[in-house]
PDB file of N, CA and C in Angstrom:
ATOM      1  N   MET L   1     -78.043 -72.799-114.085  1.00 78.00           N
ATOM      2  CA  MET L   1     -77.950 -70.794-115.088  1.00 78.00           C
ATOM      3  C   MET L   1     -77.608 -72.010-115.876  1.00 78.00           C
ATOM      4  N   LYS L   2     -77.004 -72.381-116.473  1.00 77.00           N
ATOM      5  CA  LYS L   2     -76.917 -74.009-117.112  1.00 77.00           C
ATOM      6  C   LYS L   2     -78.146 -74.869-117.657  1.00 77.00           C
ATOM      7  N   ARG L   3     -78.344 -75.751-116.845  1.00 79.00           N
ATOM      8  CA  ARG L   3     -79.582 -76.168-116.023  1.00 79.00           C
ATOM      9  C   ARG L   3     -80.616 -75.480-116.532  1.00 79.00           C
ATOM     10  N   ILE L   4     -80.700 -73.926-116.125  1.00 88.00           N
ATOM     11  CA  ILE L   4     -82.350 -73.716-116.391  1.00 88.00           C
ATOM     12  C   ILE L   4     -82.308 -74.187-118.297  1.00 88.00           C
ATOM     13  N   VAL L   5     -81.236 -73.706-118.626  1.00 85.00           N
ATOM     14  CA  VAL L   5     -81.445 -73.764-120.613  1.00 85.00           C
ATOM     15  C   VAL L   5     -81.439 -74.657-120.958  1.00 85.00           C
ATOM     16  N   TRP L   6     -81.060 -76.111-120.893  1.00 82.00           N
ATOM     17  CA  TRP L   6     -80.578 -76.763-120.894  1.00 82.00           C
ATOM     18  C   TRP L   6     -82.345 -77.108-120.404  1.00 82.00           C
ATOM     19  N   LEU L   7     -82.824 -76.771-119.529  1.00 84.00           N
ATOM     20  CA  LEU L   7     -84.275 -77.555-119.329  1.00 84.00           C
ATOM     21  C   LEU L   7     -85.453 -76.703-120.269  1.00 84.00           C
ATOM     22  N   VAL L   8     -85.472 -75.422-120.973  1.00 89.00           N
ATOM     23  CA  VAL L   8     -86.323 -74.836-121.905  1.00 89.00           C
ATOM     24  C   VAL L   8     -86.076 -75.623-123.140  1.00 89.00           C
ATOM     25  N   VAL L   9     -85.014 -76.132-122.797  1.00 86.00           N
ATOM     26  CA  VAL L   9     -84.197 -76.399-124.256  1.00 86.00           C
ATOM     27  C   VAL L   9     -85.020 -77.819-124.487  1.00 86.00           C
ATOM     28  N   VAL L  10     -84.758 -78.320-123.804  1.00 84.00           N
ATOM     29  CA  VAL L  10     -86.047 -79.789-123.276  1.00 84.00           C
ATOM     30  C   VAL L  10     -86.918 -79.853-124.223  1.00 84.00           C
ATOM     31  N   ALA L  11     -87.781 -78.339-122.824  1.00 87.00           N
ATOM     32  CA  ALA L  11     -89.186 -78.439-122.320  1.00 87.00           C
ATOM     33  C   ALA L  11     -89.509 -77.780-124.443  1.00 87.00           C
ATOM     34  N   LEU L  12     -89.194 -77.022-125.436  1.00 89.00           N
ATOM     35  CA  LEU L  12     -89.266 -77.008-126.289  1.00 89.00           C
ATOM     36  C   LEU L  12     -89.535 -77.319-127.151  1.00 89.00           C
ATOM     37  N   VAL L  13     -88.337 -78.676-127.210  1.00 85.00           N
ATOM     38  CA  VAL L  13     -88.162 -79.604-128.243  1.00 85.00           C
ATOM     39  C   VAL L  13     -89.676 -81.102-127.811  1.00 85.00           C
ATOM     40  N   ALA L  14     -89.835 -80.857-126.596  1.00 83.00           N
ATOM     41  CA  ALA L  14     -91.442 -81.929-125.712  1.00 83.00           C
ATOM     42  C   ALA L  14     -92.287 -81.192-126.737  1.00 83.00           C
ATOM     43  N   ALA L  15     -92.382 -79.820-126.490  1.00 82.00           N
ATOM     44  CA  ALA L  15     -93.657 -79.201-126.927  1.00 82.00           C
ATOM     45  C   ALA L  15     -93.329 -79.521-128.420  1.00 82.00           C
ATOM     46  N   ILE L  16     -92.090 -79.446-129.270  1.00 80.00           N
ATOM     47  CA  ILE L  16     -93.044 -79.418-131.313  1.00 80.00           C
ATOM     48  C   ILE L  16     -92.630 -81.069-131.382  1.00 80.00           C
ATOM     49  N   PHE L  17     -91.869 -81.616-130.284  1.00 78.00           N
ATOM     50  CA  PHE L  17     -92.614 -83.024-130.481  1.00 78.00           C
ATOM     51  C   PHE L  17     -94.279 -83.281-130.775  1.00 78.00           C
ATOM     52  N   PHE L  18     -94.897 -83.161-129.528  1.00 77.00           N
ATOM     53  CA  PHE L  18     -95.999 -82.819-129.148  1.00 77.00           C
ATOM     54  C   PHE L  18     -97.142 -82.610-130.549  1.00 77.00           C
ATOM     55  N   TYR L  19     -96.495 -81.237-130.913  1.00 74.00           N
ATOM     56  CA  TYR L  19     -97.046 -80.393-131.813  1.00 74.00           C
ATOM     57  C   TYR L  19     -96.961 -81.735-133.406  1.00 74.00           C
ATOM     58  N   LEU L  20     -95.863 -82.233-134.171  1.00 71.00           N
ATOM     59  CA  LEU L  20     -96.037 -82.812-135.096  1.00 71.00           C
ATOM     60  C   LEU L  20     -96.625 -84.022-134.552  1.00 71.00           C
ATOM     61  N   SER L  21     -96.887 -85.051-133.258  1.00 69.00           N
ATOM     62  CA  SER L  21     -98.243 -85.861-133.078  1.00 69.00           C
ATOM     63  C   SER L  21     -99.293 -85.385-133.137  1.00 69.00           C
ATOM     64  N   ARG L  22    -100.033 -86.623-133.416  1.00 69.00           N
ATOM     65  CA  ARG L  22    -101.335 -87.090-133.702  1.00 69.00           C
ATOM     66  C   ARG L  22    -101.597 -86.918-132.553  1.00 69.00           C
ATOM     67  N   PHE L  23    -101.456 -86.367-130.914  1.00 70.00           N
ATOM     68  CA  PHE L  23    -102.286 -86.166-130.089  1.00 70.00           C
ATOM     69  C   PHE L  23    -102.851 -84.659-130.073  1.00 70.00           C
ATOM     70  N   TRP L  24    -102.001 -83.820-130.741  1.00 70.00           N
ATOM     71  CA  TRP L  24    -102.103 -82.515-130.453  1.00 70.00           C
ATOM     72  C   TRP L  24    -103.132 -81.962-130.861  1.00 70.00           C
ATOM     73  N   THR L  25    -104.417 -81.463-129.722  1.00 72.00           N
ATOM     74  CA  THR L  25    -105.483 -81.471-129.620  1.00 72.00           C
ATOM     75  C   THR L  25    -105.820 -78.874-129.403  1.00 72.00           C
ATOM     76  N   LEU L  26    -104.554 -79.025-128.887  1.00 71.00           N
ATOM     77  CA  LEU L  26    -104.780 -77.756-128.615  1.00 71.00           C
ATOM     78  C   LEU L  26    -105.287 -76.797-130.085  1.00 71.00           C
ATOM     79  N   SER L  27    -105.911 -75.996-130.301  1.00 69.00           N
ATOM     80  CA  SER L  27    -106.040 -74.546-131.149  1.00 69.00           C
ATOM     81  C   SER L  27    -105.348 -73.504-131.291  1.00 69.00           C
ATOM     82  N   LEU L  28    -104.116 -72.580-130.698  1.00 69.00           N
ATOM     83  CA  LEU L  28    -103.052 -71.851-130.504  1.00 69.00           C
ATOM     84  C   LEU L  28    -103.286 -70.536-131.696  1.00 69.00           C
ATOM     85  N   TRP L  29    -103.597 -71.281-132.682  1.00 69.00           N
ATOM     86  CA  TRP L  29    -103.662 -69.920-133.657  1.00 69.00           C
ATOM     87  C   TRP L  29    -104.519 -69.988-134.843  1.00 69.00           C
ATOM     88  N   PRO L  30    -104.923 -68.624-136.179  1.00 68.00           N
ATOM     89  CA  PRO L  30    -105.760 -69.640-136.466  1.00 68.00           C
ATOM     90  C   PRO L  30    -105.138 -70.517-137.698  1.00 68.00           C
ATOM     91  N   ARG L  31    -106.731 -70.259-138.363  1.00 69.00           N
ATOM     92  CA  ARG L  31    -106.485 -71.362-139.144  1.00 69.00           C
ATOM     93  C   ARG L  31    -105.907 -71.718-140.543  1.00 69.00           C
ATOM     94  N   SER L  32    -104.734 -70.181-140.649  1.00 72.00           N
ATOM     95  CA  SER L  32    -104.397 -69.531-141.693  1.00 72.00           C
ATOM     96  C   SER L  32    -102.867 -70.198-142.001  1.00 72.00           C
ATOM     97  N   GLY L  33    -102.786 -71.237-139.891  1.00 69.00           N
ATOM     98  CA  GLY L  33    -101.195 -71.460-139.865  1.00 69.00           C
ATOM     99  C   GLY L  33    -100.722 -70.512-139.277  1.00 69.00           C
ATOM    100  N   LEU L  34     -99.495 -71.213-138.339  1.00 69.00           N
ATOM    101  CA  LEU L  34     -98.738 -70.423-137.124  1.00 69.00           C
ATOM    102  C   LEU L  34     -97.969 -69.421-138.428  1.00 69.00           C
ATOM    103  N   PHE L  35     -97.602 -68.304-138.452  1.00 71.00           N
ATOM    104  CA  PHE L  35     -97.183 -67.212-138.780  1.00 71.00           C
ATOM    105  C   PHE L  35     -97.423 -67.175-140.381  1.00 71.00           C
ATOM    106  N   GLY L  36     -98.695 -67.365-141.085  1.00 71.00           N
ATOM    107  CA  GLY L  36     -99.098 -67.226-141.617  1.00 71.00           C
ATOM    108  C   GLY L  36     -98.849 -68.477-142.605  1.00 71.00           C
ATOM    109  N   ILE L  37     -98.107 -69.568-142.659  1.00 71.00           N
ATOM    110  CA  ILE L  37     -97.756 -70.895-143.058  1.00 71.00           C
ATOM    111  C   ILE L  37     -98.661 -71.449-142.896  1.00 71.00           C
ATOM    112  N   GLU L  38     -99.258 -71.539-144.199  1.00 69.00           N
ATOM    113  CA  GLU L  38    -100.153 -72.707-144.388  1.00 69.00           C
ATOM    114  C   GLU L  38     -99.845 -73.998-143.598  1.00 69.00           C
ATOM    115  N   GLU L  39     -98.187 -74.891-144.091  1.00 68.00           N
ATOM    116  CA  GLU L  39     -98.454 -75.623-143.651  1.00 68.00           C
ATOM    117  C   GLU L  39     -97.644 -76.841-141.854  1.00 68.00           C
ATOM    118  N   LEU L  40     -98.039 -75.194-141.476  1.00 71.00           N
ATOM    119  CA  LEU L  40     -98.109 -74.945-140.134  1.00 71.00           C
ATOM    120  C   LEU L  40     -99.627 -75.580-139.044  1.00 71.00           C
ATOM    121  N   ARG L  41    -100.757 -75.746-139.484  1.00 72.00           N
ATOM    122  CA  ARG L  41    -101.820 -76.000-139.300  1.00 72.00           C
ATOM    123  C   ARG L  41    -102.072 -75.973-137.952  1.00 72.00           C
ATOM    124  N   PRO L  42    -103.194 -75.597-137.659  1.00 73.00           N
ATOM    125  CA  PRO L  42    -103.531 -75.307-136.497  1.00 73.00           C
ATOM    126  C   PRO L  42    -103.142 -76.642-135.162  1.00 73.00           C
ATOM    127  N   GLN L  43    -103.735 -77.525-136.210  1.00 72.00           N
ATOM    128  CA  GLN L  43    -104.325 -79.145-135.428  1.00 72.00           C
ATOM    129  C   GLN L  43    -103.662 -80.446-135.039  1.00 72.00           C
ATOM    130  N   GLY L  44    -102.103 -79.765-135.439  1.00 67.00           N
ATOM    131  CA  GLY L  44    -101.187 -80.220-135.390  1.00 67.00           C
ATOM    132  C   GLY L  44    -101.464 -82.114-136.214  1.00 67.00           C
ATOM    133  N   SER L  45    -100.683 -83.352-135.992  1.00 72.00           N
ATOM    134  CA  SER L  45    -100.193 -84.592-136.731  1.00 72.00           C
ATOM    135  C   SER L  45     -99.442 -83.597-138.592  1.00 72.00           C
ATOM    136  N   LEU L  46     -98.738 -82.877-137.999  1.00 74.00           N
ATOM    137  CA  LEU L  46     -98.253 -82.712-139.029  1.00 74.00           C
ATOM    138  C   LEU L  46     -97.265 -83.747-139.733  1.00 74.00           C
ATOM    139  N   LEU L  47     -97.167 -84.787-139.959  1.00 77.00           N
ATOM    140  CA  LEU L  47     -96.133 -86.063-139.926  1.00 77.00           C
ATOM    141  C   LEU L  47     -97.313 -86.336-140.938  1.00 77.00           C
ATOM    142  N   GLY L  48     -97.762 -86.941-140.645  1.00 78.00           N
ATOM    143  CA  GLY L  48     -98.819 -87.788-140.841  1.00 78.00           C
ATOM    144  C   GLY L  48     -99.558 -86.669-142.498  1.00 78.00           C
ATOM    145  N   GLN L  49     -99.853 -85.918-141.341  1.00 79.00           N
ATOM    146  CA  GLN L  49    -100.412 -84.657-143.284  1.00 79.00           C
ATOM    147  C   GLN L  49     -99.558 -85.115-144.402  1.00 79.00           C
ATOM    148  N   TRP L  50     -98.101 -85.025-144.151  1.00 81.00           N
ATOM    149  CA  TRP L  50     -97.045 -84.098-145.122  1.00 81.00           C
ATOM    150  C   TRP L  50     -97.310 -85.659-146.063  1.00 81.00           C
ATOM    151  N   VAL L  51     -96.958 -86.792-144.931  1.00 84.00           N
ATOM    152  CA  VAL L  51     -96.898 -88.057-145.802  1.00 84.00           C
ATOM    153  C   VAL L  51     -98.414 -88.616-146.436  1.00 84.00           C
ATOM    154  N   ARG L  52     -99.706 -88.338-145.997  1.00 84.00           N
ATOM    155  CA  ARG L  52    -101.125 -88.465-145.977  1.00 84.00           C
ATOM    156  C   ARG L  52    -100.666 -89.062-148.763  1.00 84.00           C
ATOM    157  N   GLY L  53    -101.211 -89.751-148.638  1.00 87.00           N
ATOM    158  CA  GLY L  53    -101.130 -90.027-149.691  1.00 87.00           C
ATOM    159  C   GLY L  53    -100.011 -90.511-150.831  1.00 87.00           C
ATOM    160  N   THR L  54     -99.079 -90.707-149.898  1.00 89.00           N
ATOM    161  CA  THR L  54     -97.957 -90.932-150.587  1.00 89.00           C
ATOM    162  C   THR L  54     -97.656 -92.340-150.212  1.00 89.00           C
ATOM    163  N   ASP L  55     -96.822 -93.024-151.118  1.00 89.00           N
ATOM    164  CA  ASP L  55     -96.000 -94.422-151.121  1.00 89.00           C
ATOM    165  C   ASP L  55     -95.494 -94.633-148.710  1.00 89.00           C
ATOM    166  N   PHE L  56     -94.892 -93.417-148.552  1.00 86.00           N
ATOM    167  CA  PHE L  56     -94.416 -93.554-146.776  1.00 86.00           C
ATOM    168  C   PHE L  56     -95.643 -93.872-146.357  1.00 86.00           C
ATOM    169  N   ALA L  57     -97.406 -93.252-146.463  1.00 84.00           N
ATOM    170  CA  ALA L  57     -97.907 -93.185-145.228  1.00 84.00           C
ATOM    171  C   ALA L  57     -97.778 -94.465-144.395  1.00 84.00           C
ATOM    172  N   PRO L  58     -98.304 -95.533-144.490  1.00 87.00           N
ATOM    173  CA  PRO L  58     -97.637 -96.480-144.018  1.00 87.00           C
ATOM    174  C   PRO L  58     -96.451 -96.888-143.006  1.00 87.00           C
ATOM    175  N   PHE L  59     -95.768 -95.533-143.270  1.00 87.00           N
ATOM    176  CA  PHE L  59     -94.734 -95.750-142.868  1.00 87.00           C
ATOM    177  C   PHE L  59     -94.072 -94.736-141.213  1.00 87.00           C
ATOM    178  N   GLU L  60     -94.981 -93.963-141.709  1.00 82.00           N
ATOM    179  CA  GLU L  60     -95.714 -93.080-140.446  1.00 82.00           C
ATOM    180  C   GLU L  60     -94.642 -93.668-139.363  1.00 82.00           C
ATOM    181  N   LEU L  61     -95.528 -93.992-138.206  1.00 82.00           N
ATOM    182  CA  LEU L  61     -95.076 -93.972-136.822  1.00 82.00           C
ATOM    183  C   LEU L  61     -93.930 -95.209-137.332  1.00 82.00           C
ATOM    184  N   LEU L  62     -93.069 -95.231-137.824  1.00 87.00           N
ATOM    185  CA  LEU L  62     -91.113 -95.553-138.227  1.00 87.00           C
ATOM    186  C   LEU L  62     -91.301 -94.792-138.290  1.00 87.00           C
ATOM    187  N   MET L  63     -91.557 -93.625-139.177  1.00 87.00           N
ATOM    188  CA  MET L  63     -90.768 -92.117-140.024  1.00 87.00           C
ATOM    189  C   MET L  63     -90.861 -91.233-137.700  1.00 87.00           C
ATOM    190  N   TRP L  64     -91.332 -91.166-137.692  1.00 83.00           N
ATOM    191  CA  TRP L  64     -91.667 -90.479-136.602  1.00 83.00           C
ATOM    192  C   TRP L  64     -90.561 -91.381-135.093  1.00 83.00           C
ATOM    193  N   ALA L  65     -91.120 -92.224-134.681  1.00 85.00           N
ATOM    194  CA  ALA L  65     -88.979 -93.411-133.731  1.00 85.00           C
ATOM    195  C   ALA L  65     -88.220 -93.409-134.624  1.00 85.00           C
ATOM    196  N   ILE L  66     -87.706 -92.862-135.602  1.00 89.00           N
ATOM    197  CA  ILE L  66     -86.825 -92.820-135.998  1.00 89.00           C
ATOM    198  C   ILE L  66     -86.029 -91.140-135.779  1.00 89.00           C
ATOM    199  N   GLY L  67     -86.668 -90.239-136.389  1.00 84.00           N
ATOM    200  CA  GLY L  67     -87.149 -88.540-136.060  1.00 84.00           C
ATOM    201  C   GLY L  67     -86.413 -88.552-135.045  1.00 84.00           C
ATOM    202  N   VAL L  68     -87.775 -88.855-133.553  1.00 84.00           N
ATOM    203  CA  VAL L  68     -87.179 -88.525-132.684  1.00 84.00           C
ATOM    204  C   VAL L  68     -86.211 -88.848-131.926  1.00 84.00           C
ATOM    205  N   PHE L  69     -86.091 -90.828-132.974  1.00 89.00           N
ATOM    206  CA  PHE L  69     -84.535 -91.464-132.031  1.00 89.00           C
ATOM    207  C   PHE L  69     -82.956 -90.123-132.533  1.00 89.00           C
ATOM    208  N   LEU L  70     -82.840 -89.847-133.439  1.00 90.00           N
ATOM    209  CA  LEU L  70     -82.096 -88.751-133.713  1.00 90.00           C
ATOM    210  C   LEU L  70     -81.672 -87.549-133.132  1.00 90.00           C
ATOM    211  N   ILE L  71     -83.511 -87.107-133.105  1.00 86.00           N
ATOM    212  CA  ILE L  71     -83.522 -85.778-132.448  1.00 86.00           C
ATOM    213  C   ILE L  71     -83.013 -85.402-131.099  1.00 86.00           C
ATOM    214  N   LEU L  72     -83.670 -86.629-130.729  1.00 86.00           N
ATOM    215  CA  LEU L  72     -82.876 -86.771-128.775  1.00 86.00           C
ATOM    216  C   LEU L  72     -80.912 -87.802-129.080  1.00 86.00           C
ATOM    217  N   THR L  73     -80.570 -88.247-129.935  1.00 91.00           N
ATOM    218  CA  THR L  73     -79.378 -88.136-129.189  1.00 91.00           C
ATOM    219  C   THR L  73     -78.398 -87.109-130.393  1.00 91.00           C
ATOM    220  N   VAL L  74     -79.100 -86.372-131.242  1.00 88.00           N
ATOM    221  CA  VAL L  74     -78.275 -85.093-131.589  1.00 88.00           C
ATOM    222  C   VAL L  74     -77.875 -83.497-130.839  1.00 88.00           C
ATOM    223  N   LEU L  75     -79.118 -83.732-129.262  1.00 84.00           N
ATOM    224  CA  LEU L  75     -78.797 -83.092-128.545  1.00 84.00           C
ATOM    225  C   LEU L  75     -78.423 -83.732-126.911  1.00 84.00           C
ATOM    226  N   GLN L  76     -78.223 -84.903-127.539  1.00 86.00           N
ATOM    227  CA  GLN L  76     -77.685 -85.937-126.239  1.00 86.00           C
ATOM    228  C   GLN L  76     -75.930 -85.768-126.187  1.00 86.00           C
ATOM    229  N   LYS L  77     -75.770 -85.227-127.661  1.00 89.00           N
ATOM    230  CA  LYS L  77     -74.008 -85.302-128.032  1.00 89.00           C
ATOM    231  C   LYS L  77     -73.782 -84.137-128.287  1.00 89.00           C
ATOM    232  N   LEU L  78     -74.719 -82.776-128.398  1.00 85.00           N
ATOM    233  CA  LEU L  78     -74.811 -81.168-127.852  1.00 85.00           C
ATOM    234  C   LEU L  78     -74.299 -81.085-126.472  1.00 85.00           C
ATOM    235  N   TYR L  79     -75.651 -81.818-126.112  1.00 84.00           N
ATOM    236  CA  TYR L  79     -75.345 -81.663-124.153  1.00 84.00           C
ATOM    237  C   TYR L  79     -73.342 -82.076-123.896  1.00 84.00           C
ATOM    238  N   ASP L  80     -73.703 -83.275-123.924  1.00 86.00           N
ATOM    239  CA  ASP L  80     -72.292 -83.665-123.524  1.00 86.00           C
ATOM    240  C   ASP L  80     -70.947 -83.116-123.737  1.00 86.00           C
ATOM    241  N   ARG L  81     -70.813 -82.702-125.512  1.00 88.00           N
ATOM    242  CA  ARG L  81     -69.926 -81.669-126.242  1.00 88.00           C
ATOM    243  C   ARG L  81     -70.149 -80.218-124.942  1.00 88.00           C
ATOM    244  N   LEU L  82     -71.049 -79.850-125.150  1.00 83.00           N
ATOM    245  CA  LEU L  82     -70.935 -78.368-124.289  1.00 83.00           C
ATOM    246  C   LEU L  82     -71.124 -78.106-123.021  1.00 83.00           C
ATOM    247  N   ASN L  83     -71.173 -79.853-122.493  1.00 80.00           N
ATOM    248  CA  ASN L  83     -70.948 -80.242-120.193  1.00 80.00           C
ATOM    249  C   ASN L  83     -69.935 -81.069-120.552  1.00 80.00           C
ATOM    250  N   PRO L  84     -68.893 -80.731-120.884  1.00 81.00           N
ATOM    251  CA  PRO L  84     -67.863 -82.599-120.236  1.00 81.00           C
ATOM    252  C   PRO L  84     -67.251 -82.286-118.814  1.00 81.00           C
ATOM    253  N   PRO L  85     -67.527 -84.111-118.398  1.00 79.00           N
ATOM    254  CA  PRO L  85     -67.628 -84.529-117.562  1.00 79.00           C
ATOM    255  C   PRO L  85     -66.379 -83.886-116.468  1.00 79.00           C
ATOM    256  N   PRO L  86     -66.803 -83.074-115.375  1.00 79.00           N
ATOM    257  CA  PRO L  86     -65.064 -82.803-114.454  1.00 79.00           C
ATOM    258  C   PRO L  86     -63.928 -84.469-114.122  1.00 79.00           C
ATOM    259  N   GLU L  87     -63.247 -83.657-114.361  1.00 73.00           N
ATOM    260  CA  GLU L  87     -61.904 -84.019-114.911  1.00 73.00           C
ATOM    261  C   GLU L  87     -61.090 -84.558-113.516  1.00 73.00           C
TER     262      GLU L  87
END
């Protein structure tokens, strides 16, 4: 049962990463945004949208890589804490 829960968590995190990336092409909700939040538009590529026009725009890929690394590290630490190795 624990394995299924962790697989669902990983699948959700992967879907969120995919949505934030520039490779999201699906339009699953209206143009007004997910749950009516305009910042969560259906086209994806949110990180690029958020940093466009700022000094951080050239570093979008670097921010993406650092963010993915940090989130995956936190998930691994959480998994290790909740599933200690057998003694």
